[in-house]
Structures are given as structure tokens and as C-alpha cells.
Short mmCIF file of C-alpha atoms in Angstrom, two decimals:
data_model
loop_
_atom_site.label_atom_id
_atom_site.label_comp_id
_atom_site.label_asym_id
_atom_site.label_seq_id
_atom_site.Cartn_x
_atom_site.Cartn_y
_atom_site.Cartn_z
CA MET W 150 7.06 192.27 161.98
CA LEU W 151 9.81 192.09 164.53
CA HIS W 152 10.40 195.10 166.62
CA PRO W 153 13.79 196.61 165.64
CA GLN W 154 15.01 196.35 169.19
CA SER W 155 14.12 192.63 169.41
CA ALA W 156 16.17 191.62 166.38
CA VAL W 157 19.36 189.66 167.14
CA ILE W 158 22.25 191.23 165.35
CA GLU W 159 25.18 188.86 164.68
CA PRO W 160 28.63 190.42 164.62
CA PRO W 161 30.02 190.64 161.12
CA THR W 162 32.21 187.75 160.07
CA ALA W 163 35.82 188.84 159.57
CA LEU W 164 36.70 188.84 155.90
CA PRO W 165 39.97 187.21 154.88
CA SER W 166 42.70 189.64 153.97
CA LEU W 167 43.16 189.80 150.25
CA GLY W 168 46.32 189.49 148.27
CA PRO W 169 47.28 191.90 145.51
CA ILE W 170 45.08 190.13 142.95
CA GLY W 171 42.01 189.74 145.14
CA GLU W 172 42.70 186.19 146.34
CA PRO W 173 42.79 185.31 150.01
CA ARG W 174 46.27 185.83 151.41
CA ARG W 175 47.77 182.57 152.62
CA GLN W 176 48.22 182.40 156.35
CA PRO W 177 51.74 181.52 157.46
CA ARG W 178 52.16 177.90 158.47
CA PRO W 179 53.19 177.17 162.03
CA PRO W 180 56.92 176.39 162.26
CA GLN W 181 57.69 172.79 161.39
CA PRO W 182 60.45 170.81 163.05
CA THR W 183 63.50 170.70 160.80
CA PRO W 184 65.81 167.70 160.44
CA GLN W 185 68.34 169.62 162.50
CA HIS W 186 65.88 169.83 165.39
CA GLN W 187 64.94 166.19 164.99
CA SER W 188 68.59 165.09 165.34
CA ASP W 189 69.31 166.82 168.63
CA HIS W 190 68.74 163.59 170.58
CA PRO W 191 71.78 161.62 171.81
CA ALA W 192 73.10 158.94 169.50
CA GLU W 193 71.66 155.45 169.90
CA ILE W 194 74.66 153.22 170.66
CA HIS W 195 73.83 149.51 170.73
CA PRO W 196 75.09 147.72 173.85
CA GLU W 197 76.98 145.06 171.85
CA LEU W 198 79.72 147.61 171.19
CA ALA W 199 80.58 147.84 174.88
CA ALA W 200 81.93 144.28 174.79
CA GLN W 201 84.36 145.01 171.93
CA PRO W 202 87.93 146.20 172.64
CA ALA W 203 88.35 149.55 170.92
CA ILE W 204 91.35 150.77 168.95
CA LEU W 205 89.89 154.22 168.26
CA ALA W 206 87.94 156.23 170.82
CA ILE W 207 86.10 159.39 169.78
CA ASP W 208 84.91 161.59 172.64
CA ARG W 209 82.59 164.59 172.11
CA PHE W 210 84.38 165.41 168.85
CA SER W 211 83.29 168.47 166.85
CA LEU W 212 84.90 170.01 163.79
CA PHE W 213 84.51 173.47 162.26
CA TYR W 214 85.47 174.88 158.86
CA GLY W 215 85.84 178.50 159.91
CA ARG W 216 82.44 179.43 161.32
CA GLN W 217 80.65 176.49 159.74
CA GLN W 218 80.30 173.45 161.96
CA ALA W 219 80.61 170.12 160.14
CA LEU W 220 80.64 167.59 163.00
CA TYR W 221 78.64 167.82 166.22
CA ASP W 222 79.70 166.26 169.51
CA ILE W 223 80.43 162.74 168.21
CA SER W 224 81.25 160.01 170.71
CA MET W 225 81.88 156.43 169.55
CA SER W 226 84.49 153.69 169.60
CA ILE W 227 85.89 151.67 166.69
CA PRO W 228 86.32 147.95 167.52
CA ALA W 229 89.80 146.55 166.92
CA GLY W 230 90.19 144.06 164.08
CA LYS W 231 86.65 144.63 162.77
CA VAL W 232 85.15 146.31 159.71
CA THR W 233 83.06 149.37 160.55
CA ALA W 234 81.00 151.17 157.90
CA LEU W 235 80.04 154.84 158.06
CA ILE W 236 76.83 155.50 156.13
CA GLY W 237 74.55 158.48 155.60
CA PRO W 238 73.40 160.91 152.90
CA SER W 239 75.80 163.20 151.07
CA GLY W 240 77.11 165.99 153.26
CA CYS W 241 76.38 164.20 156.54
CA GLY W 242 80.03 164.37 157.66
CA LYS W 243 81.12 160.75 157.31
CA SER W 244 84.17 161.51 155.12
CA THR W 245 85.06 164.46 157.34
CA LEU W 246 85.03 162.14 160.36
CA LEU W 247 87.11 159.53 158.54
CA ARG W 248 89.72 162.13 157.58
CA SER W 249 89.82 163.31 161.18
CA PHE W 250 91.13 159.89 162.25
CA ASN W 251 94.49 160.47 160.55
CA ARG W 252 94.33 164.28 160.67
CA LEU W 253 94.02 164.87 156.94
CA ASN W 254 91.72 167.77 157.76
CA ASP W 255 94.79 169.55 159.17
CA LEU W 256 95.66 170.32 155.55
CA ILE W 257 92.57 172.55 155.19
CA ASP W 258 92.78 176.19 156.25
CA HIS W 259 90.73 177.47 159.19
CA VAL W 260 89.83 174.02 160.54
CA ARG W 261 89.46 173.72 164.30
CA ILE W 262 88.26 170.92 166.54
CA GLU W 263 86.78 170.31 169.95
CA GLY W 264 86.84 167.05 171.88
CA SER W 265 89.33 164.25 171.34
CA ILE W 266 90.21 161.16 169.31
CA SER W 267 92.53 158.51 170.75
CA LEU W 268 94.42 155.69 169.03
CA ASP W 269 95.33 152.88 171.41
CA GLY W 270 94.61 155.25 174.28
CA GLN W 271 96.87 158.02 173.00
CA PRO W 272 95.26 161.34 171.93
CA ILE W 273 96.08 161.94 168.28
CA TYR W 274 95.55 165.71 168.44
CA ALA W 275 98.06 166.25 171.25
CA ARG W 276 100.80 168.76 170.39
CA HIS W 277 103.60 166.23 170.67
CA VAL W 278 102.07 163.82 168.11
CA ASP W 279 104.13 163.25 164.96
CA VAL W 280 101.49 163.42 162.24
CA ILE W 281 103.69 161.56 159.73
CA GLU W 282 104.06 158.65 162.14
CA LEU W 283 100.34 158.76 162.87
CA ARG W 284 99.53 158.39 159.18
CA LYS W 285 101.86 155.41 158.94
CA ARG W 286 99.73 153.74 161.60
CA MET W 287 96.51 154.62 159.77
CA GLY W 288 96.65 153.90 156.04
CA MET W 289 94.26 155.73 153.72
CA VAL W 290 92.56 154.60 150.52
CA PHE W 291 90.74 157.37 148.68
CA GLN W 292 87.57 157.44 146.60
CA LYS W 293 89.53 157.72 143.36
CA SER W 294 92.58 155.55 142.93
CA ASN W 295 95.75 157.64 142.96
CA PRO W 296 98.74 155.54 141.88
CA PHE W 297 101.97 157.47 141.58
CA PRO W 298 103.47 157.87 138.08
CA MET W 299 106.08 155.19 138.67
CA SER W 300 106.29 151.42 138.48
CA ILE W 301 103.95 149.05 140.30
CA PHE W 302 106.85 147.93 142.49
CA GLU W 303 107.91 151.47 143.42
CA ASN W 304 104.31 152.38 144.24
CA VAL W 305 104.08 149.58 146.78
CA VAL W 306 107.42 150.28 148.49
CA TYR W 307 107.12 154.07 148.37
CA ALA W 308 106.62 154.50 152.13
CA LEU W 309 109.54 152.21 152.87
CA ARG W 310 111.81 154.20 150.56
CA LEU W 311 110.83 157.37 152.42
CA ALA W 312 111.73 155.65 155.69
CA GLY W 313 115.22 154.92 154.32
CA GLU W 314 114.78 151.24 153.51
CA ASN W 315 116.80 150.41 150.37
CA ARG W 316 117.66 146.73 150.78
CA ARG W 317 116.38 145.06 147.65
CA ALA W 318 115.52 141.76 149.30
CA VAL W 319 113.49 143.47 152.04
CA LEU W 320 111.64 145.66 149.55
CA MET W 321 110.86 142.69 147.32
CA GLU W 322 109.55 140.64 150.23
CA ILE W 323 107.25 143.42 151.41
CA ALA W 324 106.08 144.21 147.87
CA GLU W 325 105.09 140.58 147.28
CA ARG W 326 103.40 140.26 150.67
CA SER W 327 101.46 143.49 150.15
CA LEU W 328 100.39 142.64 146.61
CA ARG W 329 99.27 139.21 147.76
CA GLY W 330 97.39 140.86 150.61
CA ALA W 331 95.67 143.12 148.08
CA ALA W 332 94.84 140.17 145.79
CA LEU W 333 96.95 141.68 143.01
CA TRP W 334 100.09 139.55 142.99
CA ASP W 335 98.98 137.04 140.35
CA GLU W 336 97.98 139.87 138.01
CA ALA W 337 101.08 142.01 138.57
CA LYS W 338 104.00 139.66 139.32
CA ASP W 339 105.20 139.60 135.71
CA ARG W 340 104.94 143.37 135.24
CA LEU W 341 106.22 144.81 138.50
CA HIS W 342 108.39 147.32 136.67
CA SER W 343 105.64 148.50 134.32
CA SER W 344 103.91 151.79 134.97
CA ALA W 345 101.18 151.62 137.58
CA LEU W 346 99.10 153.82 135.28
CA SER W 347 98.81 150.90 132.83
CA LEU W 348 96.62 148.98 135.29
CA SER W 349 92.83 148.98 135.06
CA GLY W 350 90.79 151.11 137.44
CA GLY W 351 90.04 148.21 139.76
CA GLN W 352 93.66 147.06 139.72
CA GLN W 353 94.82 150.59 140.51
CA GLN W 354 92.54 150.72 143.55
CA ARG W 355 93.90 147.40 144.80
CA LEU W 356 97.41 148.71 144.19
CA CYS W 357 96.60 151.67 146.43
CA ILE W 358 95.43 149.23 149.09
CA ALA W 359 98.70 147.29 148.71
CA ARG W 360 100.63 150.55 149.10
CA ALA W 361 98.68 151.36 152.24
CA ILE W 362 99.23 147.97 153.91
CA ALA W 363 102.94 147.87 152.96
CA ALA W 364 103.59 150.24 155.86
CA ASP W 365 101.88 147.69 158.16
CA PRO W 366 99.27 150.08 159.59
CA GLU W 367 97.02 149.28 162.53
CA VAL W 368 93.99 150.88 160.90
CA LEU W 369 92.96 151.03 157.25
CA LEU W 370 90.69 153.94 156.31
CA MET W 371 88.69 153.65 153.07
CA ASP W 372 86.77 156.61 151.70
CA GLU W 373 84.23 155.19 149.22
CA PRO W 374 86.83 152.86 147.68
CA CYS W 375 84.41 151.35 145.13
CA SER W 376 82.43 154.39 143.99
CA ALA W 377 84.35 154.70 140.71
CA LEU W 378 84.57 150.96 139.96
CA ASP W 379 82.47 148.62 137.87
CA PRO W 380 80.61 145.72 139.55
CA THR W 381 83.37 143.18 138.85
CA ALA W 382 86.10 145.38 140.31
CA THR W 383 83.83 146.27 143.22
CA ALA W 384 83.33 142.58 144.04
CA LYS W 385 87.10 142.05 144.12
CA VAL W 386 87.65 144.96 146.49
CA GLU W 387 84.85 143.69 148.74
CA GLU W 388 86.46 140.23 148.78
CA LEU W 389 89.73 141.92 149.69
CA ILE W 390 88.09 143.73 152.62
CA HIS W 391 86.78 140.38 153.87
CA SER W 392 90.27 138.86 153.66
CA LEU W 393 91.89 141.77 155.52
CA ARG W 394 89.48 141.82 158.48
CA GLY W 395 91.12 140.60 161.64
CA ARG W 396 94.59 141.59 160.48
CA TYR W 397 93.61 145.25 160.29
CA THR W 398 90.92 147.45 161.74
CA ILE W 399 89.02 148.78 158.73
CA VAL W 400 86.76 151.83 158.62
CA VAL W 401 84.97 152.29 155.31
CA VAL W 402 82.78 155.16 154.15
CA THR W 403 80.17 154.13 151.62
CA HIS W 404 77.00 155.47 149.99
CA ASN W 405 76.12 151.92 148.99
CA MET W 406 74.00 150.44 151.78
CA GLN W 407 74.10 146.96 150.22
CA GLN W 408 77.88 147.17 150.29
CA ALA W 409 77.85 148.21 153.95
CA ALA W 410 75.64 145.22 154.72
CA ARG W 411 77.96 142.87 152.82
CA VAL W 412 81.38 143.92 154.12
CA SER W 413 80.96 145.39 157.60
CA GLU W 414 80.40 143.96 161.05
CA TYR W 415 79.36 147.30 162.58
CA THR W 416 77.62 150.27 160.99
CA ALA W 417 77.32 153.90 162.09
CA PHE W 418 74.61 156.07 160.58
CA MET W 419 75.37 159.80 160.38
CA TYR W 420 73.00 162.65 159.54
CA LEU W 421 73.61 166.40 159.43
CA GLY W 422 77.02 166.08 161.04
CA ARG W 423 75.77 163.97 163.93
CA LEU W 424 76.06 160.32 164.84
CA MET W 425 72.49 159.04 164.93
CA GLU W 426 72.82 155.30 165.55
CA TYR W 427 75.68 152.80 165.81
CA GLY W 428 75.51 149.07 166.23
CA PRO W 429 75.96 145.63 164.66
CA THR W 430 75.31 145.84 160.94
CA LYS W 431 72.52 143.24 160.90
CA ALA W 432 70.63 145.03 163.66
CA MET W 433 71.08 148.40 161.94
CA PHE W 434 69.51 147.14 158.74
CA VAL W 435 66.91 144.72 160.11
CA ASN W 436 65.84 146.37 163.34
CA PRO W 437 67.08 149.98 163.60
CA ARG W 438 66.15 151.80 166.78
CA ARG W 439 65.79 155.32 165.42
CA ARG W 440 63.23 156.35 162.86
CA GLU W 441 65.84 158.39 160.97
CA THR W 442 67.95 155.25 160.55
CA GLU W 443 64.95 153.24 159.38
CA ALA W 444 63.99 155.96 156.89
CA TYR W 445 67.50 155.99 155.44
CA VAL W 446 68.13 152.25 155.20
CA THR W 447 64.69 151.70 153.64
CA GLY W 448 65.39 154.34 150.99
CA ARG W 449 62.86 156.97 152.05
CA PHE W 450 65.53 159.67 151.89
CA GLY W 451 69.18 160.08 151.07
#
């Protein structure tokens, strides 16, 4: 028998704390990095962009809706005469950024900005800027086609009418040129004075593009122009984007990554209000440099 004083007494093992029904209470997990924390790194800008002359320059641009910040410190340039796609999951800020280019966000209460955006070297948010003139230089095509309740002809020449142009020959020349540019002339030339609302959805979207280019803008902004269209109409709009490149600088927001790969020469990936990566479209889809970009373009999230 062991002497009581020679026995080795082990300290009691701590019992797990019990929950209300007698089960071990779960220990809190250590804090995990959130996507917000993961996206604090500077954007990855591919060097090929440095060789391209820029028409739009965005410098440390942030945007707030009241106290809520929607865009964070974005710096990038948009190459002149090229097609640039903005991609990213819903709510990442790509449409907000697009609407900042022609100051459509000014129409929303309690919006404020930091940083700058310049068009041809001129800051667009300077106090002296005429916003109406700015929007003439940057045409906009929205997600849902929005033809005016008037004839096809009057839709196309609407901006010219507002500018005081009433010469019939001039209006007709611009209407034909714009409809041809939007690949709609052959379908609409015999019904120019019919209601624009009688056109199909795809035709209405191309009419809106014709209306936008009638004012001869430098930049054409497209906010998901094919999201409400069927595949046939989508293909026609994509062909139109191809035909317009070079004549206009085009910036298109799309959720469709295949579409971005088909129509754009440069692609910017946005996430949680930040620019994550920006470079030639082929490199962005084949050899992205950031793991967030790779996860998005391979369909692992978004």
C-alpha cells in the first residue's frame, strides 16, 4: 500500500462550462478576416494601361450616401477610344462609379464625394462645370430601355431640339446617321414617325443608343444595357458595341462575365466599393493577379 504522502495527486481537469441544457458551451471562434479586411490592399493596375492615352482620369475618388460610404479611394484611367468593362458582384459600386462619370449621382439627396474625376484633363466636379454640357459629352444608356413616348425620329433628335436645332434637313441627316450607327436604320427607316413604344425591347435599346450618339458624345456610358434582353437582341447590341469602338470611348457595366470578355478591351473588377484589379481583358480572365479576381471570374462567388 502506498503511503498517503507518497501518492502523486494530479490537479483536477477543468470541466467545460455547460450550456442551459447541459451541453458544453461553444467557445467563441477567433475573429476571422472579413472581405472588407481582405480588400484593403491597393488595386492591382496592370502596366499595359500606362501606355494608353486616357480620356477619363479618376483620382482617389470616394462617394458617400449620407453616412454610408459606397466607393473607396478609387484611382484609375479610362483609355480613349476603347471599350472598358466594369465587373463585380451586385452592390460592389460599379453602377455608382459609372453614374459618377456624368454626375447622375448629383440627383440623389445627401451624396458627397472626395477626390476627383477629370474628362480630357478638366475636373468634372469643379463649381464652374455646366452639368448639362457635361452630359452631352457623356451619353448614357440605362439598364432598361427608356424611349420617350414620341416618334422614333423625335426620340433620336430630342437633344438637338433642346439645343434649338430645328432645320429639317439637319435633323434628318443626324437621325439617319445615328440610326445607322445604332444598327437600326434598316428596321426603322419606313416607320420613323411611328411611336417608339411600338419597337421590340432590343430595338428600343438600340434606339436609346442612337439617341445617345446623336449628340456626338466623347464617351458612351452603358449600365447593363443587355440585362433585360433576349440572346438575339443581346448579340445585336454586342455587335453594335464592337462597331462603335474607336469612334467613342465606351464604359459598360455588366454582370455577364462572358459578355465582358466578348466586348471589352480592358476590364476593371470591383468588390465592396473598391477597385481590386484593372487590366487587359484577356489577362484579367486568363491570368488574374489577385485571388479575389480569380475567385470571381471562375464563379466561386458573386
